[in-house]
PDB file of C-alpha atoms in Angstrom:
ATOM      1  CA  MET N  35       8.658  23.200  36.670  1.00  0.00           C
ATOM      2  CA  LYS N  36       6.771  20.750  37.554  1.00  0.00           C
ATOM      3  CA  THR N  37       3.899  21.638  36.034  1.00  0.00           C
ATOM      4  CA  LEU N  38       5.183  22.090  32.850  1.00  0.00           C
ATOM      5  CA  LEU N  39       7.543  18.569  33.112  1.00  0.00           C
ATOM      6  CA  LEU N  40       4.092  17.110  33.942  1.00  0.00           C
ATOM      7  CA  THR N  41       2.499  18.398  31.288  1.00  0.00           C
ATOM      8  CA  ALA N  42       5.431  17.470  28.614  1.00  0.00           C
ATOM      9  CA  SER N  43       5.163  14.108  30.313  1.00  0.00           C
ATOM     10  CA  LEU N  44       1.594  12.908  28.896  1.00  0.00           C
ATOM     11  CA  ALA N  45       1.385  14.730  26.237  1.00  0.00           C
ATOM     12  CA  LEU N  46       4.630  12.281  25.111  1.00  0.00           C
ATOM     13  CA  SER N  47       2.722   9.650  26.750  1.00  0.00           C
ATOM     14  CA  SER N  48      -0.267  10.459  24.793  1.00  0.00           C
ATOM     15  CA  ALA N  49       1.521  10.893  21.404  1.00  0.00           C
ATOM     16  CA  LEU N  50       3.223   7.256  21.896  1.00  0.00           C
ATOM     17  CA  SER N  51      -0.086   5.742  22.818  1.00  0.00           C
ATOM     18  CA  SER N  52      -1.912   7.518  19.734  1.00  0.00           C
ATOM     19  CA  GLN N  53       1.329   6.168  18.201  1.00  0.00           C
ATOM     20  CA  LEU N  54       1.264   2.361  18.659  1.00  0.00           C
ATOM     21  CA  ALA N  55      -3.264   2.160  18.424  1.00  0.00           C
ATOM     22  CA  ASN N  56      -2.546   3.653  14.845  1.00  0.00           C
ATOM     23  CA  ALA N  57       0.556   0.459  14.459  1.00  0.00           C
ATOM     24  CA  SER N  58      -2.555  -1.720  15.940  1.00  0.00           C
ATOM     25  CA  SER N  59      -5.045  -0.547  14.088  1.00  0.00           C
ATOM     26  CA  ILE N  60      -3.020  -1.083  10.708  1.00  0.00           C
ATOM     27  CA  GLU N  61      -1.664  -4.274  11.491  1.00  0.00           C
ATOM     28  CA  ASN N  62      -5.141  -5.933  11.921  1.00  0.00           C
ATOM     29  CA  ILE N  63      -6.156  -4.200   8.647  1.00  0.00           C
ATOM     30  CA  ASP N  64      -3.174  -6.519   6.755  1.00  0.00           C
ATOM     31  CA  ALA N  65      -4.003  -9.050   8.796  1.00  0.00           C
ATOM     32  CA  ALA N  66      -7.689  -9.092   7.482  1.00  0.00           C
ATOM     33  CA  ALA N  67      -6.206  -8.223   4.195  1.00  0.00           C
ATOM     34  CA  ASN N  68      -4.256 -11.626   4.242  1.00  0.00           C
ATOM     35  CA  GLN N  69      -7.215 -13.768   4.631  1.00  0.00           C
ATOM     36  CA  MET N  70      -9.459 -12.553   2.479  1.00  0.00           C
ATOM     37  CA  ASP N  71     -11.587 -10.954   4.618  1.00  0.00           C
ATOM     38  CA  VAL N  72     -13.940  -9.021   3.493  1.00  0.00           C
ATOM     39  CA  ASN N  73     -16.429  -8.973   6.022  1.00  0.00           C
ATOM     40  CA  THR N  74     -14.369  -7.550   8.930  1.00  0.00           C
ATOM     41  CA  LEU N  75     -12.307  -5.250   6.310  1.00  0.00           C
ATOM     42  CA  LYS N  76     -15.509  -3.309   6.023  1.00  0.00           C
ATOM     43  CA  SER N  77     -15.831  -3.247   9.687  1.00  0.00           C
ATOM     44  CA  TYR N  78     -12.234  -2.021  10.237  1.00  0.00           C
ATOM     45  CA  SER N  79     -12.707   0.876   7.239  1.00  0.00           C
ATOM     46  CA  LEU N  80     -15.868   2.703   9.946  1.00  0.00           C
ATOM     47  CA  GLN N  81     -13.720   2.683  13.243  1.00  0.00           C
ATOM     48  CA  GLY N  82     -10.715   4.418  14.033  1.00  0.00           C
ATOM     49  CA  ASP N  83      -9.197   8.149  12.870  1.00  0.00           C
ATOM     50  CA  ASP N  84      -9.376   9.008   8.995  1.00  0.00           C
ATOM     51  CA  TYR N  85      -6.473   7.367   7.655  1.00  0.00           C
ATOM     52  CA  GLN N  86      -6.942   4.105   9.482  1.00  0.00           C
ATOM     53  CA  GLN N  87     -10.812   4.370   7.784  1.00  0.00           C
ATOM     54  CA  ALA N  88      -8.733   4.754   4.530  1.00  0.00           C
ATOM     55  CA  TYR N  89      -6.231   2.100   4.678  1.00  0.00           C
ATOM     56  CA  ALA N  90      -8.959   0.210   4.955  1.00  0.00           C
ATOM     57  CA  ASN N  91     -10.639   1.077   2.141  1.00  0.00           C
ATOM     58  CA  TYR N  92      -8.410   0.272   0.369  1.00  0.00           C
ATOM     59  CA  ARG N  93      -7.782  -3.022   1.519  1.00  0.00           C
ATOM     60  CA  LEU N  94     -10.976  -3.928   1.133  1.00  0.00           C
ATOM     61  CA  ALA N  95     -10.973  -2.422  -2.680  1.00  0.00           C
ATOM     62  CA  ILE N  96      -8.029  -4.659  -3.324  1.00  0.00           C
ATOM     63  CA  THR N  97      -9.214  -7.984  -1.649  1.00  0.00           C
ATOM     64  CA  ALA N  98     -12.654  -7.599  -3.209  1.00  0.00           C
ATOM     65  CA  ASN N  99     -11.275  -7.368  -6.784  1.00  0.00           C
ATOM     66  CA  ILE N 100      -9.498 -10.068  -6.221  1.00  0.00           C
ATOM     67  CA  VAL N 101     -12.285 -12.293  -4.879  1.00  0.00           C
ATOM     68  CA  GLY N 102     -14.139 -10.792  -7.890  1.00  0.00           C
ATOM     69  CA  GLN N 103     -17.083  -7.785  -6.190  1.00  0.00           C
ATOM     70  CA  PRO N 104     -16.204  -5.244  -8.423  1.00  0.00           C
ATOM     71  CA  THR N 105     -19.147  -3.324  -6.995  1.00  0.00           C
ATOM     72  CA  LEU N 106     -17.356  -3.397  -3.416  1.00  0.00           C
ATOM     73  CA  THR N 107     -13.836  -2.465  -4.587  1.00  0.00           C
ATOM     74  CA  LEU N 108     -15.348   0.888  -6.960  1.00  0.00           C
ATOM     75  CA  SER N 109     -17.508   2.036  -3.383  1.00  0.00           C
ATOM     76  CA  ALA N 110     -14.374   1.076  -1.502  1.00  0.00           C
ATOM     77  CA  LEU N 111     -11.524   3.342  -3.613  1.00  0.00           C
ATOM     78  CA  GLU N 112     -14.547   6.541  -3.635  1.00  0.00           C
ATOM     79  CA  ASP N 113     -14.857   6.166   0.313  1.00  0.00           C
ATOM     80  CA  ALA N 114     -10.961   5.927   0.804  1.00  0.00           C
ATOM     81  CA  LYS N 115     -10.868   9.077  -2.219  1.00  0.00           C
ATOM     82  CA  THR N 116     -12.658  11.060  -0.077  1.00  0.00           C
ATOM     83  CA  THR N 117     -11.976  10.526   3.248  1.00  0.00           C
ATOM     84  CA  LEU N 118      -8.259  11.031   2.156  1.00  0.00           C
ATOM     85  CA  GLU N 119      -8.921  14.142  -0.268  1.00  0.00           C
ATOM     86  CA  ASN N 120     -10.589  15.538   2.591  1.00  0.00           C
ATOM     87  CA  LEU N 121      -7.952  14.778   5.320  1.00  0.00           C
ATOM     88  CA  THR N 122      -5.022  16.105   2.777  1.00  0.00           C
ATOM     89  CA  SER N 123      -7.347  19.296   2.054  1.00  0.00           C
ATOM     90  CA  THR N 124      -6.625  20.614   5.810  1.00  0.00           C
ATOM     91  CA  SER N 125      -2.936  19.006   6.661  1.00  0.00           C
ATOM     92  CA  SER N 126      -0.317  18.321   4.460  1.00  0.00           C
ATOM     93  CA  ASN N 127       0.626  14.432   5.405  1.00  0.00           C
ATOM     94  CA  ALA N 128       3.030  12.255   3.297  1.00  0.00           C
ATOM     95  CA  ASP N 129       1.542   8.772   4.184  1.00  0.00           C
ATOM     96  CA  SER N 130      -1.629  10.004   3.346  1.00  0.00           C
ATOM     97  CA  LEU N 131      -0.653  11.956   0.213  1.00  0.00           C
ATOM     98  CA  ALA N 132       0.634   8.888  -1.052  1.00  0.00           C
ATOM     99  CA  LEU N 133      -1.971   6.804   0.101  1.00  0.00           C
ATOM    100  CA  LEU N 134      -4.239   9.190  -2.070  1.00  0.00           C
ATOM    101  CA  SER N 135      -1.864   8.680  -5.254  1.00  0.00           C
ATOM    102  CA  SER N 136      -2.248   5.116  -4.645  1.00  0.00           C
ATOM    103  CA  VAL N 137      -6.060   5.384  -5.075  1.00  0.00           C
ATOM    104  CA  TYR N 138      -6.231   8.014  -7.607  1.00  0.00           C
ATOM    105  CA  GLY N 139      -4.358   5.369  -9.803  1.00  0.00           C
ATOM    106  CA  MET N 140      -6.101   2.207  -8.826  1.00  0.00           C
ATOM    107  CA  LEU N 141      -8.950   4.124  -9.895  1.00  0.00           C
ATOM    108  CA  ILE N 142      -7.505   4.608 -13.520  1.00  0.00           C
ATOM    109  CA  ALA N 143      -6.972   0.597 -13.505  1.00  0.00           C
ATOM    110  CA  PHE N 144     -10.590   0.381 -12.587  1.00  0.00           C
ATOM    111  CA  ASP N 145     -11.861   2.836 -15.278  1.00  0.00           C
ATOM    112  CA  ASN N 146      -9.394   4.029 -18.145  1.00  0.00           C
ATOM    113  CA  GLY N 147     -11.907   6.951 -18.838  1.00  0.00           C
ATOM    114  CA  LYS N 148     -10.863   8.338 -15.481  1.00  0.00           C
ATOM    115  CA  ALA N 149      -7.037   8.720 -16.290  1.00  0.00           C
ATOM    116  CA  ALA N 150      -7.297  12.599 -17.617  1.00  0.00           C
ATOM    117  CA  THR N 151      -8.923  13.431 -14.325  1.00  0.00           C
ATOM    118  CA  TYR N 152      -7.063  11.148 -11.729  1.00  0.00           C
ATOM    119  CA  GLY N 153      -3.960  11.059 -13.246  1.00  0.00           C
ATOM    120  CA  PRO N 154      -2.436  14.457 -12.368  1.00  0.00           C
ATOM    121  CA  LYS N 155      -3.886  14.589  -9.176  1.00  0.00           C
ATOM    122  CA  ALA N 156      -2.431  10.856  -8.258  1.00  0.00           C
ATOM    123  CA  GLY N 157       1.334  12.876  -9.627  1.00  0.00           C
ATOM    124  CA  GLN N 158       0.480  16.061  -7.864  1.00  0.00           C
ATOM    125  CA  ALA N 159      -0.548  13.974  -4.518  1.00  0.00           C
ATOM    126  CA  ILE N 160       3.215  11.847  -4.710  1.00  0.00           C
ATOM    127  CA  ALA N 161       5.114  14.631  -5.447  1.00  0.00           C
ATOM    128  CA  GLN N 162       3.574  16.612  -2.224  1.00  0.00           C
ATOM    129  CA  ALA N 163       4.138  13.362  -0.659  1.00  0.00           C
ATOM    130  CA  LYS N 164       8.025  13.521  -1.988  1.00  0.00           C
ATOM    131  CA  GLN N 165       8.754  17.271  -0.423  1.00  0.00           C
ATOM    132  CA  LEU N 166       7.662  16.290   3.051  1.00  0.00           C
ATOM    133  CA  GLU N 167       8.984  12.972   3.347  1.00  0.00           C
ATOM    134  CA  PRO N 168      11.436  11.818   0.841  1.00  0.00           C
ATOM    135  CA  ASN N 169      13.008   8.877   2.082  1.00  0.00           C
ATOM    136  CA  ASN N 170       9.840   7.176   2.849  1.00  0.00           C
ATOM    137  CA  PRO N 171       9.325   3.817   2.042  1.00  0.00           C
ATOM    138  CA  ARG N 172       5.528   3.764   1.047  1.00  0.00           C
ATOM    139  CA  ILE N 173       5.982   6.706  -1.499  1.00  0.00           C
ATOM    140  CA  THR N 174       8.574   4.996  -3.710  1.00  0.00           C
ATOM    141  CA  LEU N 175       6.894   1.802  -3.241  1.00  0.00           C
ATOM    142  CA  VAL N 176       3.395   3.920  -4.867  1.00  0.00           C
ATOM    143  CA  GLU N 177       5.758   5.403  -7.480  1.00  0.00           C
ATOM    144  CA  ALA N 178       6.962   1.769  -8.159  1.00  0.00           C
ATOM    145  CA  ILE N 179       2.964   0.718  -8.523  1.00  0.00           C
ATOM    146  CA  SER N 180       2.552   3.418 -10.603  1.00  0.00           C
ATOM    147  CA  ALA N 181       5.874   2.662 -12.919  1.00  0.00           C
ATOM    148  CA  PHE N 182       4.608  -1.110 -12.842  1.00  0.00           C
ATOM    149  CA  ASN N 183       1.010  -0.579 -13.815  1.00  0.00           C
ATOM    150  CA  THR N 184       1.408   2.938 -16.572  1.00  0.00           C
ATOM    151  CA  PRO N 185       1.500   2.011 -20.365  1.00  0.00           C
ATOM    152  CA  THR N 186       4.977   2.025 -21.830  1.00  0.00           C
ATOM    153  CA  MET N 187       4.129   5.510 -23.994  1.00  0.00           C
ATOM    154  CA  TYR N 188       3.023   7.355 -20.763  1.00  0.00           C
ATOM    155  CA  GLY N 189       6.217   6.965 -19.264  1.00  0.00           C
ATOM    156  CA  GLY N 190       5.603   2.906 -17.462  1.00  0.00           C
ATOM    157  CA  SER N 191       8.018   0.571 -17.234  1.00  0.00           C
ATOM    158  CA  MET N 192       9.134  -3.142 -15.136  1.00  0.00           C
ATOM    159  CA  GLN N 193      13.082  -2.096 -14.842  1.00  0.00           C
ATOM    160  CA  ARG N 194      11.786   1.469 -13.459  1.00  0.00           C
ATOM    161  CA  ALA N 195       9.003  -0.242 -11.306  1.00  0.00           C
ATOM    162  CA  ALA N 196      12.015  -3.154 -10.158  1.00  0.00           C
ATOM    163  CA  ASP N 197      14.574  -0.784  -9.175  1.00  0.00           C
ATOM    164  CA  LEU N 198      12.048   2.188  -7.610  1.00  0.00           C
ATOM    165  CA  ALA N 199      10.847  -1.302  -5.527  1.00  0.00           C
ATOM    166  CA  SER N 200      14.659  -2.052  -4.543  1.00  0.00           C
ATOM    167  CA  GLN N 201      15.101   2.073  -3.212  1.00  0.00           C
ATOM    168  CA  ALA N 202      11.603   0.763  -1.267  1.00  0.00           C
ATOM    169  CA  ILE N 203      12.979  -2.231   0.510  1.00  0.00           C
ATOM    170  CA  GLU N 204      16.414  -0.260   1.619  1.00  0.00           C
ATOM    171  CA  LEU N 205      13.846   2.314   3.048  1.00  0.00           C
ATOM    172  CA  TYR N 206      12.066  -0.166   4.640  1.00  0.00           C
ATOM    173  CA  ALA N 207      15.518  -1.177   6.677  1.00  0.00           C
ATOM    174  CA  ASN N 208      15.220   2.058   8.249  1.00  0.00           C
ATOM    175  CA  PRO N 209      12.949   2.407  12.002  1.00  0.00           C
ATOM    176  CA  CYS N 210       9.133   2.519  12.131  1.00  0.00           C
ATOM    177  CA  ASP N 211       6.505   2.325  14.496  1.00  0.00           C
ATOM    178  CA  ASN N 212       3.485   4.272  13.279  1.00  0.00           C
ATOM    179  CA  ILE N 213       2.664   3.744   9.912  1.00  0.00           C
ATOM    180  CA  CYS N 214       4.312   0.942   8.900  1.00  0.00           C
ATOM    181  CA  TRP N 215       2.697  -1.280   5.811  1.00  0.00           C
ATOM    182  CA  GLY N 216       4.101  -2.111   2.404  1.00  0.00           C
ATOM    183  CA  HIS N 217       7.624  -3.825   3.019  1.00  0.00           C
ATOM    184  CA  ALA N 218       6.450  -7.456   1.790  1.00  0.00           C
ATOM    185  CA  GLU N 219       4.130  -5.928  -1.393  1.00  0.00           C
ATOM    186  CA  ALA N 220       7.454  -3.882  -2.311  1.00  0.00           C
ATOM    187  CA  TYR N 221       9.422  -7.937  -2.479  1.00  0.00           C
ATOM    188  CA  THR N 222       6.058  -8.960  -4.245  1.00  0.00           C
ATOM    189  CA  TRP N 223       5.948  -5.841  -6.731  1.00  0.00           C
ATOM    190  CA  ARG N 224       9.247  -6.074  -7.544  1.00  0.00           C
ATOM    191  CA  GLY N 225       9.004 -10.084  -8.081  1.00  0.00           C
ATOM    192  CA  LEU N 226       6.414  -9.012 -10.864  1.00  0.00           C
ATOM    193  CA  ALA N 227       8.571  -6.514 -12.332  1.00  0.00           C
ATOM    194  CA  LYS N 228      11.007  -8.819 -12.322  1.00  0.00           C
ATOM    195  CA  GLN N 229       9.286 -11.689 -13.892  1.00  0.00           C
ATOM    196  CA  ASN N 230       8.006  -9.684 -16.376  1.00  0.00           C
ATOM    197  CA  LEU N 231      11.324  -8.654 -17.525  1.00  0.00           C
ATOM    198  CA  GLY N 232      12.256 -12.558 -17.601  1.00  0.00           C
ATOM    199  CA  ASP N 233      13.896 -12.998 -14.718  1.00  0.00           C
ATOM    200  CA  LEU N 234      11.063 -16.086 -12.501  1.00  0.00           C
ATOM    201  CA  GLU N 235      14.142 -16.741 -10.390  1.00  0.00           C
ATOM    202  CA  GLY N 236      14.970 -13.590  -9.238  1.00  0.00           C
ATOM    203  CA  ALA N 237      11.037 -13.489  -8.981  1.00  0.00           C
ATOM    204  CA  ILE N 238      10.516 -16.523  -7.112  1.00  0.00           C
ATOM    205  CA  THR N 239      13.443 -14.958  -4.727  1.00  0.00           C
ATOM    206  CA  ASP N 240      11.512 -11.788  -3.752  1.00  0.00           C
ATOM    207  CA  TRP N 241       8.365 -14.035  -3.658  1.00  0.00           C
ATOM    208  CA  ASN N 242      10.036 -16.045  -0.768  1.00  0.00           C
ATOM    209  CA  ALA N 243      11.420 -12.935   1.088  1.00  0.00           C
ATOM    210  CA  ALA N 244       7.983 -11.433   1.359  1.00  0.00           C
ATOM    211  CA  LEU N 245       6.816 -14.121   2.790  1.00  0.00           C
ATOM    212  CA  THR N 246      10.280 -13.770   5.070  1.00  0.00           C
ATOM    213  CA  VAL N 247       8.664 -10.198   5.955  1.00  0.00           C
ATOM    214  CA  GLU N 248       5.217 -11.230   6.844  1.00  0.00           C
ATOM    215  CA  SER N 249       5.330 -15.142   6.680  1.00  0.00           C
ATOM    216  CA  ASP N 250       1.084 -14.911   6.135  1.00  0.00           C
ATOM    217  CA  TYR N 251       1.296 -12.824   2.639  1.00  0.00           C
ATOM    218  CA  ALA N 252      -1.569 -14.305   0.922  1.00  0.00           C
ATOM    219  CA  TRP N 253      -0.677 -12.789  -2.407  1.00  0.00           C
ATOM    220  CA  ALA N 254       2.686 -13.834  -2.727  1.00  0.00           C
ATOM    221  CA  GLN N 255       1.926 -17.466  -1.425  1.00  0.00           C
ATOM    222  CA  PHE N 256      -1.130 -17.267  -4.750  1.00  0.00           C
ATOM    223  CA  LEU N 257       2.386 -16.097  -6.683  1.00  0.00           C
ATOM    224  CA  LEU N 258       4.217 -18.945  -5.507  1.00  0.00           C
ATOM    225  CA  GLN N 259       1.601 -21.225  -5.757  1.00  0.00           C
ATOM    226  CA  GLN N 260       0.741 -20.367  -9.467  1.00  0.00           C
ATOM    227  CA  ASN N 261       3.994 -20.929 -10.524  1.00  0.00           C
ATOM    228  CA  THR N 262       4.643 -24.294  -8.907  1.00  0.00           C
ATOM    229  CA  GLN N 263       1.149 -25.273 -10.896  1.00  0.00           C
ATOM    230  CA  GLN N 264       2.152 -23.693 -14.060  1.00  0.00           C
ATOM    231  CA  ASN N 265       5.880 -25.978 -13.673  1.00  0.00           C
ATOM    232  CA  ALA N 266       3.806 -29.095 -12.825  1.00  0.00           C
ATOM    233  CA  LYS N 267       1.755 -28.853 -16.199  1.00  0.00           C
ATOM    234  CA  ARG N 268       4.689 -28.276 -18.445  1.00  0.00           C
TER     235      ARG N 268
END
């Protein structure tokens, strides 16, 4: 009995340590992305487990796109796609499937010619993720981003994007101790949807809320600064 208890205790300790390490790695990746630190993100994309590497490449792709490095953007997306496809082929995991769906969506945005190939795959991945964890906020966030970026003729909708982002924000209120990214991002996407719907005041409120969640969130800071500059020119 003592041996069984010791084995169980060691297994629990190992699992908790793994969760804490994973959470720390995700936080480090997010911190580098907030600083637009391409070199550090490149380094993180070569470290950690498969999901962490894929997430680092995902953030690297977004950052490289913002700073005008399209070649790096595409290579990081392709690396993330390959890692996540391999990962999800061996085990069904909601977060991996949701991230893969988002990567497919970014590849379509980068090259519309890939919509026929990656569109159905993105839909299938997010559907599988929802079956596994219907209350995972990152799944709903990815759906919101997809609704925002998809043309209306293909089912996209700013109102649907805002509604899904609101659902994600509610789900982020649940406790999280492992993979926890996206809370500030959900506010930011909802703000962008509101802006497109003509609710600039609501958008500004959401971007400020994003900074309440994550004070150094560079994207929300940029959007607020951009709005201030536009108002100053009027």
